[in-house]
Coordinates of N, CA and C in Angstrom, one line a residue:
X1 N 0.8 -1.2 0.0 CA 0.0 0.0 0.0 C 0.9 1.3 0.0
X2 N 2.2 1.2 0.6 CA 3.1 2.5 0.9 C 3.6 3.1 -0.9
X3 N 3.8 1.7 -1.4 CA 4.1 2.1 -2.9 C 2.7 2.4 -3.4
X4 N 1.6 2.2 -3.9 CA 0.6 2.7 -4.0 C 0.1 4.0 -3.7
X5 N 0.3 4.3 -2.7 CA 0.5 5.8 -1.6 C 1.5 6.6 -2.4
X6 N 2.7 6.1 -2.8 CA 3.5 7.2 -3.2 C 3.6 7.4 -4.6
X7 N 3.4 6.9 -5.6 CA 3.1 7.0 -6.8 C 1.5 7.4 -7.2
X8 N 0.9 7.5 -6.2 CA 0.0 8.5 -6.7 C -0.1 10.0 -5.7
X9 N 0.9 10.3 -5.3 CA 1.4 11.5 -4.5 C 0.6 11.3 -3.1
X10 N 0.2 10.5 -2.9 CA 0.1 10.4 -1.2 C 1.1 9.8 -0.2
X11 N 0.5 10.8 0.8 CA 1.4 10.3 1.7 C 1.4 9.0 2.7
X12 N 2.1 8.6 2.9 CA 2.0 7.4 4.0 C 3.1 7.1 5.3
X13 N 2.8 6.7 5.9 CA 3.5 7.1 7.7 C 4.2 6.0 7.5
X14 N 6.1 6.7 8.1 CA 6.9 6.3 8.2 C 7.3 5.4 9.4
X15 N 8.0 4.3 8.9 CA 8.1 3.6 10.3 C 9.3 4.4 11.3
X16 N 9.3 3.5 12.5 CA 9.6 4.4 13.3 C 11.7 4.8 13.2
X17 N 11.6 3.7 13.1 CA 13.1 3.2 12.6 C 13.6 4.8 11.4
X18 N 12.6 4.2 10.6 CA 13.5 5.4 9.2 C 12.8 6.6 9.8
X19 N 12.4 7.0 10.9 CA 12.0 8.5 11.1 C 12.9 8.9 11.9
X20 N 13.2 8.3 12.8 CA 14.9 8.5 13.8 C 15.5 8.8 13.2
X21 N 16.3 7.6 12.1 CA 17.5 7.7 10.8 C 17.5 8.9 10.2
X22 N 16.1 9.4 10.0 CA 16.0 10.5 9.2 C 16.2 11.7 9.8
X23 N 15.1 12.1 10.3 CA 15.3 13.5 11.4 C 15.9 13.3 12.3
X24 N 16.5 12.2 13.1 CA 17.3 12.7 14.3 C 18.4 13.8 14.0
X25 N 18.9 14.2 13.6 CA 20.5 15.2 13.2 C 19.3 16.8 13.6
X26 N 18.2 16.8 13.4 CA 17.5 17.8 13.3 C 16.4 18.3 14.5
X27 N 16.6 16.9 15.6 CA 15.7 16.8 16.7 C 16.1 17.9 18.0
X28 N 16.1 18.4 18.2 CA 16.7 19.1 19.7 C 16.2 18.4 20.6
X29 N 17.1 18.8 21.7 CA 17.1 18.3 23.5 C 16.0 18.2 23.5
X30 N 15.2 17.1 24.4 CA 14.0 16.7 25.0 C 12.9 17.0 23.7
X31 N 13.3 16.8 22.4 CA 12.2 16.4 21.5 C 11.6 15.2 21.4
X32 N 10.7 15.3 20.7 CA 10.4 13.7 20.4 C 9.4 13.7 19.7
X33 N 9.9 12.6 18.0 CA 9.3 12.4 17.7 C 7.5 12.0 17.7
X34 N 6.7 12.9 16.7 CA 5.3 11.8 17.5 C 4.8 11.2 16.5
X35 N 5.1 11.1 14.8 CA 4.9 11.0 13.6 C 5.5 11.1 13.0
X36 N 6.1 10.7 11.4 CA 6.3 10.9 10.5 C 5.3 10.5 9.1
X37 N 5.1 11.2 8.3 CA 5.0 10.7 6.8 C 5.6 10.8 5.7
X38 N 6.1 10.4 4.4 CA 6.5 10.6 3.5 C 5.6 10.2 2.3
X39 N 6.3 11.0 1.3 CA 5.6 11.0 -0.6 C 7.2 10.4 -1.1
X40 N 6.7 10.5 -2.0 CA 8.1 9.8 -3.1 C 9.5 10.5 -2.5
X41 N 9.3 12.1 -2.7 CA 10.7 12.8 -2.6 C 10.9 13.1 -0.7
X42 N 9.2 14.0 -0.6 CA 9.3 15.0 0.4 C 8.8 13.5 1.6
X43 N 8.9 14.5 3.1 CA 8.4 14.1 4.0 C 8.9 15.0 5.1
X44 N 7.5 14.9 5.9 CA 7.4 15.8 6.9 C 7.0 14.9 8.3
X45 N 7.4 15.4 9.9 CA 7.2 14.4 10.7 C 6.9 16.4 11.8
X46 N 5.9 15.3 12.9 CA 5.3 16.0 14.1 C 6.1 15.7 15.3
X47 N 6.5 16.6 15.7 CA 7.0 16.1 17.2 C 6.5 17.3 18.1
X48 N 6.7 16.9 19.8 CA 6.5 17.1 20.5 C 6.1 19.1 20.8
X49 N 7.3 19.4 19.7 CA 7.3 21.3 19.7 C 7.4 21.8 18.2
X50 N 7.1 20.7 17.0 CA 7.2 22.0 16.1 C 7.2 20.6 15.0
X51 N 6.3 21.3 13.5 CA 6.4 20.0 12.3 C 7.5 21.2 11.3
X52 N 8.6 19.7 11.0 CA 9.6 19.9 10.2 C 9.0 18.9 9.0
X53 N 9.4 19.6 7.8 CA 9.0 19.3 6.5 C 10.5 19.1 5.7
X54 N 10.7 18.2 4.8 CA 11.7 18.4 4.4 C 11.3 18.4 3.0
X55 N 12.0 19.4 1.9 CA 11.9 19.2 0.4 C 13.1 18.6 -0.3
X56 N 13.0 17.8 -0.7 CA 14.4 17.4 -1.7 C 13.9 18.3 -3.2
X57 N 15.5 18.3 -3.5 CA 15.5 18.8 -5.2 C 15.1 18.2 -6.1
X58 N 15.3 16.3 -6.0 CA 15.3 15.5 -6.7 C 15.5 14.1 -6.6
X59 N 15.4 13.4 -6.9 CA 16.1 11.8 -6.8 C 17.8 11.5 -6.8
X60 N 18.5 12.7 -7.4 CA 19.8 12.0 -7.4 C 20.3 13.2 -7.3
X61 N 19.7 14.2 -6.3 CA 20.0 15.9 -6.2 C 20.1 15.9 -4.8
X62 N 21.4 15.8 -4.2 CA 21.6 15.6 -2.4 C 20.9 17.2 -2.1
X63 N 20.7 17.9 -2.0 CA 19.9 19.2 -2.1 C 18.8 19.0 -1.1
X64 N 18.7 19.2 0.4 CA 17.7 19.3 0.7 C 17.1 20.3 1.7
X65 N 15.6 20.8 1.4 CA 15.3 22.2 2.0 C 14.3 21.8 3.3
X66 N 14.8 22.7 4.7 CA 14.6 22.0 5.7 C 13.1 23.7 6.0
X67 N 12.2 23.1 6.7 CA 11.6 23.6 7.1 C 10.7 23.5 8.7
X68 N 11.2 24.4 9.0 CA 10.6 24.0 10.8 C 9.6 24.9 11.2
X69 N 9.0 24.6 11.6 CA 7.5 25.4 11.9 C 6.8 24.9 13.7
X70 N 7.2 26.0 14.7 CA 7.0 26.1 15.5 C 5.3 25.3 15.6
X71 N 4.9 24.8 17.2 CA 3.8 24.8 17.1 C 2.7 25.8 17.6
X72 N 3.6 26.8 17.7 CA 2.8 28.2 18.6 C 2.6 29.0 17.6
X73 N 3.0 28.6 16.2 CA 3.1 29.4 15.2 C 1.5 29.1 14.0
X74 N 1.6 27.9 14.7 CA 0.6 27.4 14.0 C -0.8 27.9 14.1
X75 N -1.6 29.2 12.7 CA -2.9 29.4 13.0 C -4.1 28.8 12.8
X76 N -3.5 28.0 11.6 CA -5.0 27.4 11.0 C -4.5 26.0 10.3
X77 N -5.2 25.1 10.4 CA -5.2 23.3 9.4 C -6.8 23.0 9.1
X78 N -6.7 23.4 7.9 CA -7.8 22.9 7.2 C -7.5 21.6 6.3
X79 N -8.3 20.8 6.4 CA -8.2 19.5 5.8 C -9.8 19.8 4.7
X80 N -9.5 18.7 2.9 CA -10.4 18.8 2.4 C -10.3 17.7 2.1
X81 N -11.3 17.1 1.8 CA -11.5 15.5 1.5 C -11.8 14.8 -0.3
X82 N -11.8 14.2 -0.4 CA -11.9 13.2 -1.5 C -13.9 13.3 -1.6
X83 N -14.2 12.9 -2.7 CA -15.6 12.9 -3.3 C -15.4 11.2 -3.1
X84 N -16.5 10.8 -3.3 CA -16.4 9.2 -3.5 C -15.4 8.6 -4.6
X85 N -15.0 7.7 -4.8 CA -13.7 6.9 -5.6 C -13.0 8.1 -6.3
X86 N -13.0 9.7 -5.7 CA -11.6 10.2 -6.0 C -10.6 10.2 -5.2
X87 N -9.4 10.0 -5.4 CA -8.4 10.0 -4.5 C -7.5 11.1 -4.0
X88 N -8.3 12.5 -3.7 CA -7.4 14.2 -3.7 C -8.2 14.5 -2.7
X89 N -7.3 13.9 -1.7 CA -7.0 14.9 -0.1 C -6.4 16.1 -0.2
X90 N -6.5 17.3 0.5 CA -5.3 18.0 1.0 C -5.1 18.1 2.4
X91 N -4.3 18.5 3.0 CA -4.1 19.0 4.3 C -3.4 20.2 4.0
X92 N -3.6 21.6 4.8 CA -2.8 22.9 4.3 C -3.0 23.4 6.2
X93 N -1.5 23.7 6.1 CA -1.1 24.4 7.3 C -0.8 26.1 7.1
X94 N -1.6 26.8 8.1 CA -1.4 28.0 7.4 C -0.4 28.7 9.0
X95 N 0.2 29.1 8.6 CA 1.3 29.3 9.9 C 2.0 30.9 10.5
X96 N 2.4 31.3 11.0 CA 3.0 33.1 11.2 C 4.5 32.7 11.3
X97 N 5.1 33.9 10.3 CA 6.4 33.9 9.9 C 7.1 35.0 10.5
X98 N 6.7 35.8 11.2 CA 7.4 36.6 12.1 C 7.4 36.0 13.5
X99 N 8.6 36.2 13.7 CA 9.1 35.8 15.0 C 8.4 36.7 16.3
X100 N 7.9 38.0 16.4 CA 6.8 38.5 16.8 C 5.9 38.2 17.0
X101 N 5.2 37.8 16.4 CA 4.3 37.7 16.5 C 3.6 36.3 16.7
X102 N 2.6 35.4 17.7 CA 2.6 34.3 18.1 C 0.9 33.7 17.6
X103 N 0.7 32.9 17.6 CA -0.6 32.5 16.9 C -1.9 32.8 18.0
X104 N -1.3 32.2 19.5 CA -2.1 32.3 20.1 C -2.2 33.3 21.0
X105 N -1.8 35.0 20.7 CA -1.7 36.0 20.9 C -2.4 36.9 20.5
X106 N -1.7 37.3 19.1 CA -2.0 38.0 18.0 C -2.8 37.4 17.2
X107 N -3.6 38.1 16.2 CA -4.3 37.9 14.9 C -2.9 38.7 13.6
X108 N -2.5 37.7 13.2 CA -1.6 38.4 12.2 C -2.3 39.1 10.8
X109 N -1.5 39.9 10.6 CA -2.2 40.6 9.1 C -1.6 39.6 8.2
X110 N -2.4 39.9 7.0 CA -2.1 38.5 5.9 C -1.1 38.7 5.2
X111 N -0.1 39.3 5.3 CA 1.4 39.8 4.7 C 2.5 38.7 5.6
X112 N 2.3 38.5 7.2 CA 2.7 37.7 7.6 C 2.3 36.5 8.2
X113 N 1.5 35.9 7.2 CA 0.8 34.5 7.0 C 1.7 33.5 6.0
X114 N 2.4 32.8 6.2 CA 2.6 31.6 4.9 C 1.4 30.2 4.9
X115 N 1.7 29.9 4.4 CA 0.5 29.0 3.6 C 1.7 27.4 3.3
X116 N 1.4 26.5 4.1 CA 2.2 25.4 3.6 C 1.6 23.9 3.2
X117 N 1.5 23.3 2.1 CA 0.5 22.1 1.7 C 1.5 21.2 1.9
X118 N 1.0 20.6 3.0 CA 1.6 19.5 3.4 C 1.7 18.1 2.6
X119 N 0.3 17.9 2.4 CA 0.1 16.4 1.8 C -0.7 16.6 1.2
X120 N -0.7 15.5 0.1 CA -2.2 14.4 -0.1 C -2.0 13.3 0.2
X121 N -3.3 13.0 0.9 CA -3.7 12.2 1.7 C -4.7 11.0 1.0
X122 N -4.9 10.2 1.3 CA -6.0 8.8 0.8 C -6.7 9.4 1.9
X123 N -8.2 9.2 1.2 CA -10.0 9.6 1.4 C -9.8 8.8 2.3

């Protein structure tokens, strides 16, 4: 099913083993993993204080773009679902990019809003 999952751009949850292998270099003191998923190239995992996304360039392109996203930063996760026998989930994290400014404080203006599509997901 994982190959199935990833060839049609969804994602599917890493075992626990290759999510250590993977993110640990990236984990700080008293983190801890609570999830991972991956797609063919990317994959992004939840832990305890913040989801790290990672982008590769390519299959044979060591190039990779790290992205960490606080969870205090986090304003909004909207999920959209699949219609019957279609298979196009989204999940979209919409997040504050000023270090200022905190999600559950402030209402940010929409200049410092990013917008991050995590996945698709199986209905």
């Amino acid at each position: 099913m994982a190959l199935i999952n990833a060839l049609t751009g969804n994602a599917s949850l890493m075992k626990e083993e290759k999510a250590r292998e993977q993110y640990g270099p990236w984990l700080l003191e008293n983190e801890r993993l609570e999830g991972a998923f991956e797609l063919v190239l990317d994959s992004f995992c939840l832990t305890n204080l913040r989801l790290i996304a990672l982008d590769r360039e390519g299959p044979v392109n060591p190039k990779v773009d790290v992205r960490s996203i606080p969870l205090a930063s986090i304003v909004d996760v909207t999920a959209r679902t699949a219609g019957i026998g279609i298979d196009d989930s989204d999940l979209t994290i919409t997040y504050i990019t000023s270090p200022r400014l905190r999600a559950h404080t402030v209402e940010p203006p929409s200049t410092r809003a990013s917008t991050l599509r995590v996945c698709t997901a199986t209905s």
